[in-house]
PDB file of C-alpha atoms in Angstrom:
ATOM      1  CA  MET A   6      26.574  12.423  -7.457  1.00 89.00           C
ATOM      2  CA  VAL A   7      28.953   9.675  -8.547  1.00 90.00           C
ATOM      3  CA  ASP A   8      27.746   6.328  -9.847  1.00 89.00           C
ATOM      4  CA  ARG A   9      30.478   3.721 -10.217  1.00 90.00           C
ATOM      5  CA  ILE A  10      30.739   0.261  -8.683  1.00 90.00           C
ATOM      6  CA  THR A  11      34.027  -0.227  -6.805  1.00 88.00           C
ATOM      7  CA  PRO A  12      34.157  -3.639  -5.078  1.00 85.00           C
ATOM      8  CA  ALA A  13      36.462  -4.367  -2.190  1.00 83.00           C
ATOM      9  CA  THR A  14      39.987  -5.289  -3.271  1.00 85.00           C
ATOM     10  CA  THR A  15      40.893  -8.782  -2.073  1.00 84.00           C
ATOM     11  CA  PRO A  16      44.489  -9.836  -1.259  1.00 88.00           C
ATOM     12  CA  GLN A  17      44.382 -12.187  -4.251  1.00 86.00           C
ATOM     13  CA  LEU A  18      43.372  -9.390  -6.605  1.00 84.00           C
ATOM     14  CA  ARG A  19      45.988  -7.053  -5.110  1.00 89.00           C
ATOM     15  CA  THR A  20      48.696  -9.633  -5.824  1.00 91.00           C
ATOM     16  CA  GLU A  21      47.436 -10.176  -9.370  1.00 88.00           C
ATOM     17  CA  LEU A  22      47.339  -6.440 -10.140  1.00 88.00           C
ATOM     18  CA  ASN A  23      50.799  -5.835  -8.684  1.00 91.00           C
ATOM     19  CA  GLN A  24      52.271  -8.691 -10.719  1.00 92.00           C
ATOM     20  CA  LYS A  25      50.811  -7.201 -13.896  1.00 90.00           C
ATOM     21  CA  SER A  26      51.851  -3.613 -13.150  1.00 91.00           C
ATOM     22  CA  GLY A  27      55.202  -4.263 -11.498  1.00 92.00           C
ATOM     23  CA  VAL A  28      54.211  -1.738  -8.810  1.00 92.00           C
ATOM     24  CA  ASN A  29      53.904  -2.685  -5.133  1.00 92.00           C
ATOM     25  CA  ASP A  30      50.588  -0.896  -4.618  1.00 93.00           C
ATOM     26  CA  LEU A  31      49.226  -1.707  -1.145  1.00 90.00           C
ATOM     27  CA  ALA A  32      45.776  -0.268  -1.886  1.00 90.00           C
ATOM     28  CA  PRO A  33      44.812  -0.614  -5.556  1.00 89.00           C
ATOM     29  CA  VAL A  34      41.229   0.317  -6.403  1.00 87.00           C
ATOM     30  CA  VAL A  35      39.201  -1.779  -8.839  1.00 85.00           C
ATOM     31  CA  ALA A  36      36.279  -0.184 -10.659  1.00 88.00           C
ATOM     32  CA  GLU A  37      33.912  -0.920 -13.522  1.00 85.00           C
ATOM     33  CA  ASP A  38      34.219   0.914 -16.833  1.00 84.00           C
ATOM     34  CA  PHE A  39      30.799   2.569 -16.361  1.00 86.00           C
ATOM     35  CA  ILE A  40      30.939   5.969 -14.697  1.00 86.00           C
ATOM     36  CA  GLN A  41      28.430   8.757 -14.169  1.00 90.00           C
ATOM     37  CA  TRP A  42      29.267  12.107 -12.619  1.00 90.00           C
ATOM     38  CA  VAL A  43      26.591  14.722 -11.943  1.00 94.00           C
ATOM     39  CA  LEU A  44      27.537  18.138 -10.568  1.00 93.00           C
ATOM     40  CA  GLU A  45      25.249  20.915  -9.406  1.00 93.00           C
ATOM     41  CA  ASP A  46      26.218  23.991 -11.423  1.00 92.00           C
ATOM     42  CA  ASN A  47      26.526  26.422  -8.535  1.00 90.00           C
ATOM     43  CA  PHE A  48      30.050  27.828  -8.402  1.00 92.00           C
ATOM     44  CA  CYS A  49      31.022  31.206  -6.997  1.00 90.00           C
ATOM     45  CA  ALA A  50      33.853  31.996  -9.432  1.00 88.00           C
ATOM     46  CA  GLY A  51      33.269  29.989 -12.607  1.00 88.00           C
ATOM     47  CA  ARG A  52      34.384  26.468 -13.384  1.00 92.00           C
ATOM     48  CA  PRO A  53      36.146  24.337 -16.026  1.00 92.00           C
ATOM     49  CA  ASP A  54      33.980  22.894 -18.776  1.00 92.00           C
ATOM     50  CA  TRP A  55      33.678  19.459 -17.181  1.00 91.00           C
ATOM     51  CA  SER A  56      30.906  18.528 -19.610  1.00 89.00           C
ATOM     52  CA  VAL A  57      33.558  17.846 -22.289  1.00 90.00           C
ATOM     53  CA  SER A  58      34.646  14.896 -20.130  1.00 88.00           C
ATOM     54  CA  GLY A  59      31.111  13.552 -19.845  1.00 90.00           C
ATOM     55  CA  VAL A  60      30.093  15.197 -16.569  1.00 92.00           C
ATOM     56  CA  THR A  61      26.406  16.104 -16.389  1.00 92.00           C
ATOM     57  CA  MET A  62      25.925  19.674 -15.171  1.00 92.00           C
ATOM     58  CA  THR A  63      22.568  20.500 -13.619  1.00 94.00           C
ATOM     59  CA  ASN A  64      20.812  23.107 -11.520  1.00 93.00           C
ATOM     60  CA  ASN A  65      19.564  20.391  -9.167  1.00 94.00           C
ATOM     61  CA  VAL A  66      21.467  17.185  -8.430  1.00 94.00           C
ATOM     62  CA  THR A  67      18.817  15.763  -6.084  1.00 95.00           C
ATOM     63  CA  PRO A  68      16.718  13.878  -8.713  1.00 94.00           C
ATOM     64  CA  TYR A  69      19.862  12.146 -10.002  1.00 95.00           C
ATOM     65  CA  GLU A  70      20.920  11.146  -6.511  1.00 95.00           C
ATOM     66  CA  GLU A  71      17.425   9.892  -5.697  1.00 96.00           C
ATOM     67  CA  ALA A  72      17.263   7.788  -8.876  1.00 96.00           C
ATOM     68  CA  LYS A  73      20.698   6.273  -8.236  1.00 96.00           C
ATOM     69  CA  ILE A  74      19.877   5.471  -4.601  1.00 96.00           C
ATOM     70  CA  ARG A  75      16.469   3.944  -5.325  1.00 97.00           C
ATOM     71  CA  LEU A  76      17.581   1.939  -8.365  1.00 97.00           C
ATOM     72  CA  LEU A  77      21.235   0.952  -7.951  1.00 97.00           C
ATOM     73  CA  ASN A  78      21.616   0.997  -4.166  1.00 97.00           C
ATOM     74  CA  GLY A  79      18.078  -0.285  -3.705  1.00 98.00           C
ATOM     75  CA  SER A  80      18.761  -3.221  -6.037  1.00 98.00           C
ATOM     76  CA  HIS A  81      21.974  -4.002  -4.185  1.00 97.00           C
ATOM     77  CA  GLN A  82      20.034  -4.255  -0.922  1.00 98.00           C
ATOM     78  CA  MET A  83      17.252  -6.312  -2.505  1.00 98.00           C
ATOM     79  CA  LEU A  84      19.787  -8.805  -3.843  1.00 98.00           C
ATOM     80  CA  SER A  85      22.222  -8.930  -0.934  1.00 98.00           C
ATOM     81  CA  TYR A  86      20.640 -10.973   1.861  1.00 98.00           C
ATOM     82  CA  PRO A  87      18.492 -13.381  -0.203  1.00 98.00           C
ATOM     83  CA  ALA A  88      21.361 -14.285  -2.530  1.00 98.00           C
ATOM     84  CA  PHE A  89      23.896 -14.568   0.297  1.00 98.00           C
ATOM     85  CA  LEU A  90      21.587 -16.782   2.356  1.00 98.00           C
ATOM     86  CA  THR A  91      21.205 -19.207  -0.552  1.00 98.00           C
ATOM     87  CA  GLY A  92      24.979 -19.724  -0.520  1.00 98.00           C
ATOM     88  CA  LEU A  93      25.999 -17.397  -3.352  1.00 98.00           C
ATOM     89  CA  ARG A  94      28.928 -15.066  -2.750  1.00 97.00           C
ATOM     90  CA  ARG A  95      29.245 -12.896  -5.883  1.00 97.00           C
ATOM     91  CA  VAL A  96      26.817 -10.502  -7.507  1.00 97.00           C
ATOM     92  CA  ASP A  97      27.562 -11.671 -11.052  1.00 97.00           C
ATOM     93  CA  GLU A  98      26.911 -15.296 -10.038  1.00 97.00           C
ATOM     94  CA  ALA A  99      23.507 -14.319  -8.677  1.00 98.00           C
ATOM     95  CA  LEU A 100      22.608 -12.432 -11.865  1.00 97.00           C
ATOM     96  CA  LYS A 101      23.330 -15.547 -13.934  1.00 97.00           C
ATOM     97  CA  GLU A 102      20.375 -17.202 -12.224  1.00 98.00           C
ATOM     98  CA  PRO A 103      16.993 -16.337 -13.795  1.00 97.00           C
ATOM     99  CA  LEU A 104      15.453 -16.446 -10.313  1.00 98.00           C
ATOM    100  CA  PHE A 105      17.472 -13.490  -9.045  1.00 98.00           C
ATOM    101  CA  ARG A 106      17.576 -11.598 -12.330  1.00 97.00           C
ATOM    102  CA  THR A 107      13.780 -11.691 -12.619  1.00 97.00           C
ATOM    103  CA  TYR A 108      13.451 -10.718  -8.963  1.00 97.00           C
ATOM    104  CA  LEU A 109      15.559  -7.588  -9.561  1.00 98.00           C
ATOM    105  CA  GLU A 110      13.839  -6.781 -12.850  1.00 97.00           C
ATOM    106  CA  ASN A 111      10.495  -6.840 -11.093  1.00 96.00           C
ATOM    107  CA  PHE A 112      11.804  -4.653  -8.281  1.00 97.00           C
ATOM    108  CA  LEU A 113      13.147  -2.094 -10.757  1.00 97.00           C
ATOM    109  CA  ASN A 114      10.131  -2.076 -13.052  1.00 96.00           C
ATOM    110  CA  GLN A 115       7.289  -2.539 -10.583  1.00 96.00           C
ATOM    111  CA  ASP A 116       8.405  -1.407  -7.136  1.00 97.00           C
ATOM    112  CA  SER A 117      10.977   1.342  -7.545  1.00 97.00           C
ATOM    113  CA  GLY A 118      10.990   2.651 -11.122  1.00 96.00           C
ATOM    114  CA  PRO A 119       7.320   3.761 -11.306  1.00 96.00           C
ATOM    115  CA  PHE A 120       7.928   6.365  -8.597  1.00 96.00           C
ATOM    116  CA  LEU A 121      10.772   8.025 -10.529  1.00 96.00           C
ATOM    117  CA  GLN A 122      10.867  10.128 -13.698  1.00 94.00           C
ATOM    118  CA  ASP A 123      13.325  10.533 -16.542  1.00 93.00           C
ATOM    119  CA  ILE A 124      15.786  13.391 -16.080  1.00 93.00           C
ATOM    120  CA  PRO A 125      18.147  15.004 -18.617  1.00 90.00           C
ATOM    121  CA  GLY A 126      20.949  12.607 -19.448  1.00 86.00           C
ATOM    122  CA  MET A 127      19.375   9.765 -17.473  1.00 90.00           C
ATOM    123  CA  GLU A 128      16.650   7.854 -19.301  1.00 93.00           C
ATOM    124  CA  LEU A 129      15.446   5.403 -16.687  1.00 94.00           C
ATOM    125  CA  SER A 130      14.387   2.449 -18.849  1.00 94.00           C
ATOM    126  CA  SER A 131      17.878   2.371 -20.381  1.00 95.00           C
ATOM    127  CA  TYR A 132      19.542   2.931 -17.000  1.00 95.00           C
ATOM    128  CA  LYS A 133      17.688  -0.036 -15.476  1.00 96.00           C
ATOM    129  CA  LYS A 134      18.730  -2.366 -18.290  1.00 95.00           C
ATOM    130  CA  ILE A 135      22.356  -1.239 -18.104  1.00 95.00           C
ATOM    131  CA  LEU A 136      22.257  -1.650 -14.329  1.00 96.00           C
ATOM    132  CA  LEU A 137      21.598  -5.384 -14.579  1.00 96.00           C
ATOM    133  CA  GLU A 138      24.410  -5.754 -17.111  1.00 96.00           C
ATOM    134  CA  ARG A 139      26.755  -3.920 -14.737  1.00 95.00           C
ATOM    135  CA  PHE A 140      25.795  -6.283 -11.930  1.00 96.00           C
ATOM    136  CA  SER A 141      26.545  -9.213 -14.282  1.00 96.00           C
ATOM    137  CA  ASN A 142      30.131  -8.072 -14.914  1.00 94.00           C
ATOM    138  CA  GLU A 143      32.382 -11.050 -14.096  1.00 92.00           C
ATOM    139  CA  ALA A 144      35.504  -8.898 -14.304  1.00 88.00           C
ATOM    140  CA  ILE A 145      34.287  -6.845 -11.355  1.00 87.00           C
ATOM    141  CA  GLY A 146      33.113  -9.869  -9.361  1.00 87.00           C
ATOM    142  CA  ASP A 147      31.457  -7.706  -6.726  1.00 93.00           C
ATOM    143  CA  GLN A 148      31.045  -9.438  -3.369  1.00 95.00           C
ATOM    144  CA  LEU A 149      27.618 -10.045  -1.863  1.00 97.00           C
ATOM    145  CA  ALA A 150      29.234  -9.745   1.572  1.00 96.00           C
ATOM    146  CA  ARG A 151      30.087  -6.135   0.717  1.00 95.00           C
ATOM    147  CA  LEU A 152      26.442  -5.463  -0.113  1.00 97.00           C
ATOM    148  CA  CYS A 153      25.327  -7.114   3.135  1.00 98.00           C
ATOM    149  CA  LEU A 154      27.645  -4.918   5.187  1.00 97.00           C
ATOM    150  CA  ASP A 155      25.918  -2.358   7.424  1.00 97.00           C
ATOM    151  CA  GLY A 156      22.345  -3.097   6.380  1.00 97.00           C
ATOM    152  CA  GLY A 157      20.979  -1.350   9.445  1.00 97.00           C
ATOM    153  CA  SER A 158      22.379   1.909   8.075  1.00 97.00           C
ATOM    154  CA  LYS A 159      21.637   1.261   4.403  1.00 97.00           C
ATOM    155  CA  ILE A 160      18.020   0.051   4.516  1.00 98.00           C
ATOM    156  CA  PRO A 161      16.557   3.338   5.850  1.00 97.00           C
ATOM    157  CA  GLY A 162      18.212   5.344   3.077  1.00 97.00           C
ATOM    158  CA  PHE A 163      18.201   2.916   0.157  1.00 98.00           C
ATOM    159  CA  LEU A 164      14.891   1.060   0.569  1.00 98.00           C
ATOM    160  CA  LEU A 165      12.623   2.904   2.994  1.00 98.00           C
ATOM    161  CA  PRO A 166      11.619   5.637   0.490  1.00 97.00           C
ATOM    162  CA  THR A 167      10.457   2.935  -1.961  1.00 98.00           C
ATOM    163  CA  ILE A 168       8.725   0.976   0.793  1.00 98.00           C
ATOM    164  CA  LYS A 169       6.878   4.126   1.868  1.00 98.00           C
ATOM    165  CA  ALA A 170       5.838   4.931  -1.697  1.00 97.00           C
ATOM    166  CA  ASN A 171       4.404   1.449  -2.238  1.00 97.00           C
ATOM    167  CA  LEU A 172       2.636   1.380   1.115  1.00 97.00           C
ATOM    168  CA  GLU A 173       1.077   4.778   0.483  1.00 97.00           C
ATOM    169  CA  LYS A 174      -0.217   3.668  -2.920  1.00 96.00           C
ATOM    170  CA  TYR A 175      -0.989  -0.044  -2.401  1.00 96.00           C
ATOM    171  CA  GLY A 176      -0.815  -0.710   1.341  1.00 95.00           C
ATOM    172  CA  ARG A 177       1.619  -3.565   0.677  1.00 95.00           C
ATOM    173  CA  CYS A 178       4.811  -4.487  -1.206  1.00 96.00           C
ATOM    174  CA  PRO A 179       5.546  -8.240  -1.252  1.00 97.00           C
ATOM    175  CA  ARG A 180       9.107  -8.171  -2.593  1.00 97.00           C
ATOM    176  CA  MET A 181      10.279  -5.785   0.084  1.00 97.00           C
ATOM    177  CA  ALA A 182       8.410  -7.708   2.774  1.00 98.00           C
ATOM    178  CA  PHE A 183      10.366 -10.768   1.584  1.00 98.00           C
ATOM    179  CA  LEU A 184      13.638  -8.820   1.661  1.00 98.00           C
ATOM    180  CA  LEU A 185      13.032  -7.702   5.233  1.00 98.00           C
ATOM    181  CA  ALA A 186      12.189 -11.257   6.283  1.00 98.00           C
ATOM    182  CA  ALA A 187      15.489 -12.374   4.719  1.00 98.00           C
ATOM    183  CA  TYR A 188      17.347  -9.583   6.527  1.00 98.00           C
ATOM    184  CA  ASN A 189      15.773 -10.620   9.825  1.00 98.00           C
ATOM    185  CA  ARG A 190      16.953 -14.183   9.178  1.00 98.00           C
ATOM    186  CA  TYR A 191      20.421 -12.899   8.276  1.00 98.00           C
ATOM    187  CA  ILE A 192      20.962 -10.891  11.470  1.00 98.00           C
ATOM    188  CA  HIS A 193      19.579 -13.641  13.726  1.00 98.00           C
ATOM    189  CA  ASN A 194      20.894 -16.910  12.336  1.00 96.00           C
ATOM    190  CA  LEU A 195      24.489 -16.040  11.312  1.00 97.00           C
ATOM    191  CA  LYS A 196      24.483 -19.067   9.008  1.00 97.00           C
ATOM    192  CA  ASP A 197      23.343 -19.332   5.408  1.00 98.00           C
ATOM    193  CA  ASP A 198      20.824 -21.948   4.311  1.00 97.00           C
ATOM    194  CA  ASN A 199      23.678 -24.400   3.694  1.00 97.00           C
ATOM    195  CA  GLY A 200      24.900 -24.077   7.289  1.00 97.00           C
ATOM    196  CA  GLU A 201      27.954 -21.937   6.469  1.00 98.00           C
ATOM    197  CA  ALA A 202      28.618 -19.504   9.311  1.00 98.00           C
ATOM    198  CA  PHE A 203      29.357 -15.824   8.669  1.00 98.00           C
ATOM    199  CA  GLU A 204      30.227 -12.761  10.734  1.00 97.00           C
ATOM    200  CA  LEU A 205      27.559 -10.094  11.196  1.00 97.00           C
ATOM    201  CA  ARG A 206      29.128  -6.770  10.249  1.00 96.00           C
ATOM    202  CA  GLU A 207      27.027  -3.806  11.314  1.00 97.00           C
ATOM    203  CA  PRO A 208      29.616  -1.177  12.319  1.00 95.00           C
ATOM    204  CA  ASN A 209      27.250   1.796  12.274  1.00 95.00           C
ATOM    205  CA  ALA A 210      23.933   0.352  13.449  1.00 96.00           C
ATOM    206  CA  MET A 211      24.717  -2.345  15.986  1.00 96.00           C
ATOM    207  CA  ALA A 212      23.260  -0.361  18.884  1.00 96.00           C
ATOM    208  CA  LEU A 213      20.045   0.013  16.899  1.00 96.00           C
ATOM    209  CA  LEU A 214      19.932  -3.648  15.906  1.00 97.00           C
ATOM    210  CA  GLN A 215      20.984  -5.297  19.169  1.00 97.00           C
ATOM    211  CA  PRO A 216      17.498  -5.189  20.775  1.00 97.00           C
ATOM    212  CA  ILE A 217      16.067  -6.708  17.578  1.00 98.00           C
ATOM    213  CA  ILE A 218      18.728  -9.429  17.550  1.00 98.00           C
ATOM    214  CA  ASP A 219      18.090 -10.187  21.228  1.00 97.00           C
ATOM    215  CA  SER A 220      14.337 -10.538  20.624  1.00 97.00           C
ATOM    216  CA  SER A 221      12.539 -13.652  19.371  1.00 95.00           C
ATOM    217  CA  ASP A 222       9.653 -11.547  18.024  1.00 98.00           C
ATOM    218  CA  PRO A 223      10.125 -11.046  14.260  1.00 97.00           C
ATOM    219  CA  LEU A 224       7.893  -7.972  14.383  1.00 98.00           C
ATOM    220  CA  ASP A 225      10.497  -6.035  16.354  1.00 98.00           C
ATOM    221  CA  LEU A 226      12.314  -5.382  13.079  1.00 98.00           C
ATOM    222  CA  LEU A 227       9.243  -3.825  11.446  1.00 97.00           C
ATOM    223  CA  LYS A 228       8.360  -1.896  14.596  1.00 97.00           C
ATOM    224  CA  ASN A 229      11.725  -0.150  14.731  1.00 97.00           C
ATOM    225  CA  HIS A 230      10.861   3.369  13.560  1.00 97.00           C
ATOM    226  CA  ASP A 231      14.490   4.378  12.933  1.00 97.00           C
ATOM    227  CA  LEU A 232      14.859   1.500  10.485  1.00 97.00           C
ATOM    228  CA  LEU A 233      11.470   1.300   8.834  1.00 98.00           C
ATOM    229  CA  GLY A 234       9.372   4.282   9.805  1.00 97.00           C
ATOM    230  CA  ASP A 235       5.690   3.434  10.236  1.00 97.00           C
ATOM    231  CA  SER A 236       5.828   0.267   8.108  1.00 97.00           C
ATOM    232  CA  ALA A 237       4.357  -1.777  10.965  1.00 97.00           C
ATOM    233  CA  SER A 238       1.170   0.318  10.831  1.00 97.00           C
ATOM    234  CA  HIS A 239       0.166  -1.279   7.492  1.00 97.00           C
ATOM    235  CA  PRO A 240      -1.651  -4.557   8.322  1.00 97.00           C
ATOM    236  CA  GLU A 241      -1.260  -6.210   4.910  1.00 96.00           C
ATOM    237  CA  PHE A 242       2.454  -5.481   4.860  1.00 97.00           C
ATOM    238  CA  VAL A 243       2.834  -6.968   8.336  1.00 98.00           C
ATOM    239  CA  LYS A 244       0.966 -10.105   7.245  1.00 97.00           C
ATOM    240  CA  GLU A 245       3.193 -10.472   4.180  1.00 97.00           C
ATOM    241  CA  TYR A 246       6.344 -10.034   6.225  1.00 98.00           C
ATOM    242  CA  LEU A 247       5.290 -12.637   8.803  1.00 98.00           C
ATOM    243  CA  ARG A 248       4.256 -15.041   6.046  1.00 97.00           C
ATOM    244  CA  PHE A 249       7.672 -14.763   4.403  1.00 98.00           C
ATOM    245  CA  HIS A 250       9.367 -15.061   7.775  1.00 98.00           C
ATOM    246  CA  GLU A 251       7.660 -18.389   8.393  1.00 98.00           C
ATOM    247  CA  GLU A 252       8.297 -19.628   4.857  1.00 98.00           C
ATOM    248  CA  ILE A 253      12.028 -18.886   5.114  1.00 98.00           C
ATOM    249  CA  LEU A 254      12.232 -20.727   8.428  1.00 97.00           C
ATOM    250  CA  LYS A 255      10.330 -23.692   7.010  1.00 98.00           C
ATOM    251  CA  ASN A 256      11.572 -23.963   3.434  1.00 97.00           C
ATOM    252  CA  GLY A 257      14.669 -21.793   3.127  1.00 98.00           C
ATOM    253  CA  THR A 258      15.334 -18.562   1.274  1.00 98.00           C
ATOM    254  CA  ARG A 259      15.589 -19.937  -2.273  1.00 98.00           C
ATOM    255  CA  LYS A 260      12.354 -21.929  -2.110  1.00 98.00           C
ATOM    256  CA  THR A 261      10.547 -18.954  -0.608  1.00 98.00           C
ATOM    257  CA  LEU A 262      11.741 -16.679  -3.418  1.00 98.00           C
ATOM    258  CA  GLU A 263      10.775 -19.267  -6.036  1.00 97.00           C
ATOM    259  CA  ASN A 264       7.245 -19.259  -4.611  1.00 96.00           C
ATOM    260  CA  LEU A 265       7.094 -15.551  -3.821  1.00 94.00           C
ATOM    261  CA  ASP A 266       4.139 -14.718  -6.088  1.00 90.00           C
ATOM    262  CA  SER A 267       2.069 -17.674  -4.894  1.00 90.00           C
ATOM    263  CA  ILE A 268       2.830 -16.879  -1.251  1.00 87.00           C
ATOM    264  CA  SER A 269       1.861 -13.233  -1.702  1.00 83.00           C
ATOM    265  CA  PRO A 270       0.562 -12.112  -5.135  1.00 82.00           C
ATOM    266  CA  PRO A 271       2.052  -8.951  -6.712  1.00 78.00           C
ATOM    267  CA  THR A 272       0.347  -5.639  -6.040  1.00 75.00           C
ATOM    268  CA  HIS A 273       0.065  -4.821  -9.772  1.00 69.00           C
TER     269      HIS A 273
END
């Protein structure tokens, strides 16, 4: 498992890096200074002592991968569509706003984090705090459009496990109902709340999403089992989703997020 944010390299950044290095690199890779490597210690003929370079060796990499997916990748998905629809374009810009920072803090601490446990070398309360600082890194300037890319493939892996956990325990999960309402708006409208048009990029899930896009029924998103399992079988969750859907249509994404708790009170 590798945890390191590597945003897309823009032509402008490529030019800047090449001017500084004096090398005509056609594909430079930009990355944050944070890095986490976790390797499952299961080698047939020995191995170098990678731990001296900071690699975590473990008998089971799965808990590390699950924590990274549910916290980092899950937070990326939670932020992506709402922030993009409000007109923001960079992750660090969104994290400067208390509205979005609090939204992610609540997701990490109330929706996702409680279903995970500390593992050796990965203390979750510290990881969650560092995660928000990583997202705030202006030098990385990660693009919200990158996070929005291929949501139809990402949501089942990055968010569905957390949605299922909340629905099994509480029967509802308002923040994720809001996120799905924002995603439904994103794939249907192709304009942000300021009227700026954008291209829908779903290279791996377009066949799955096309019937949803072609439908005027907002429930078709929830009812798609490949995307969201049996989420539509939870009545309170369906009500929350439809409520947020209507609020976004009426008042826009930002106003809906500002009033999220009054529209649908937290589960705990």
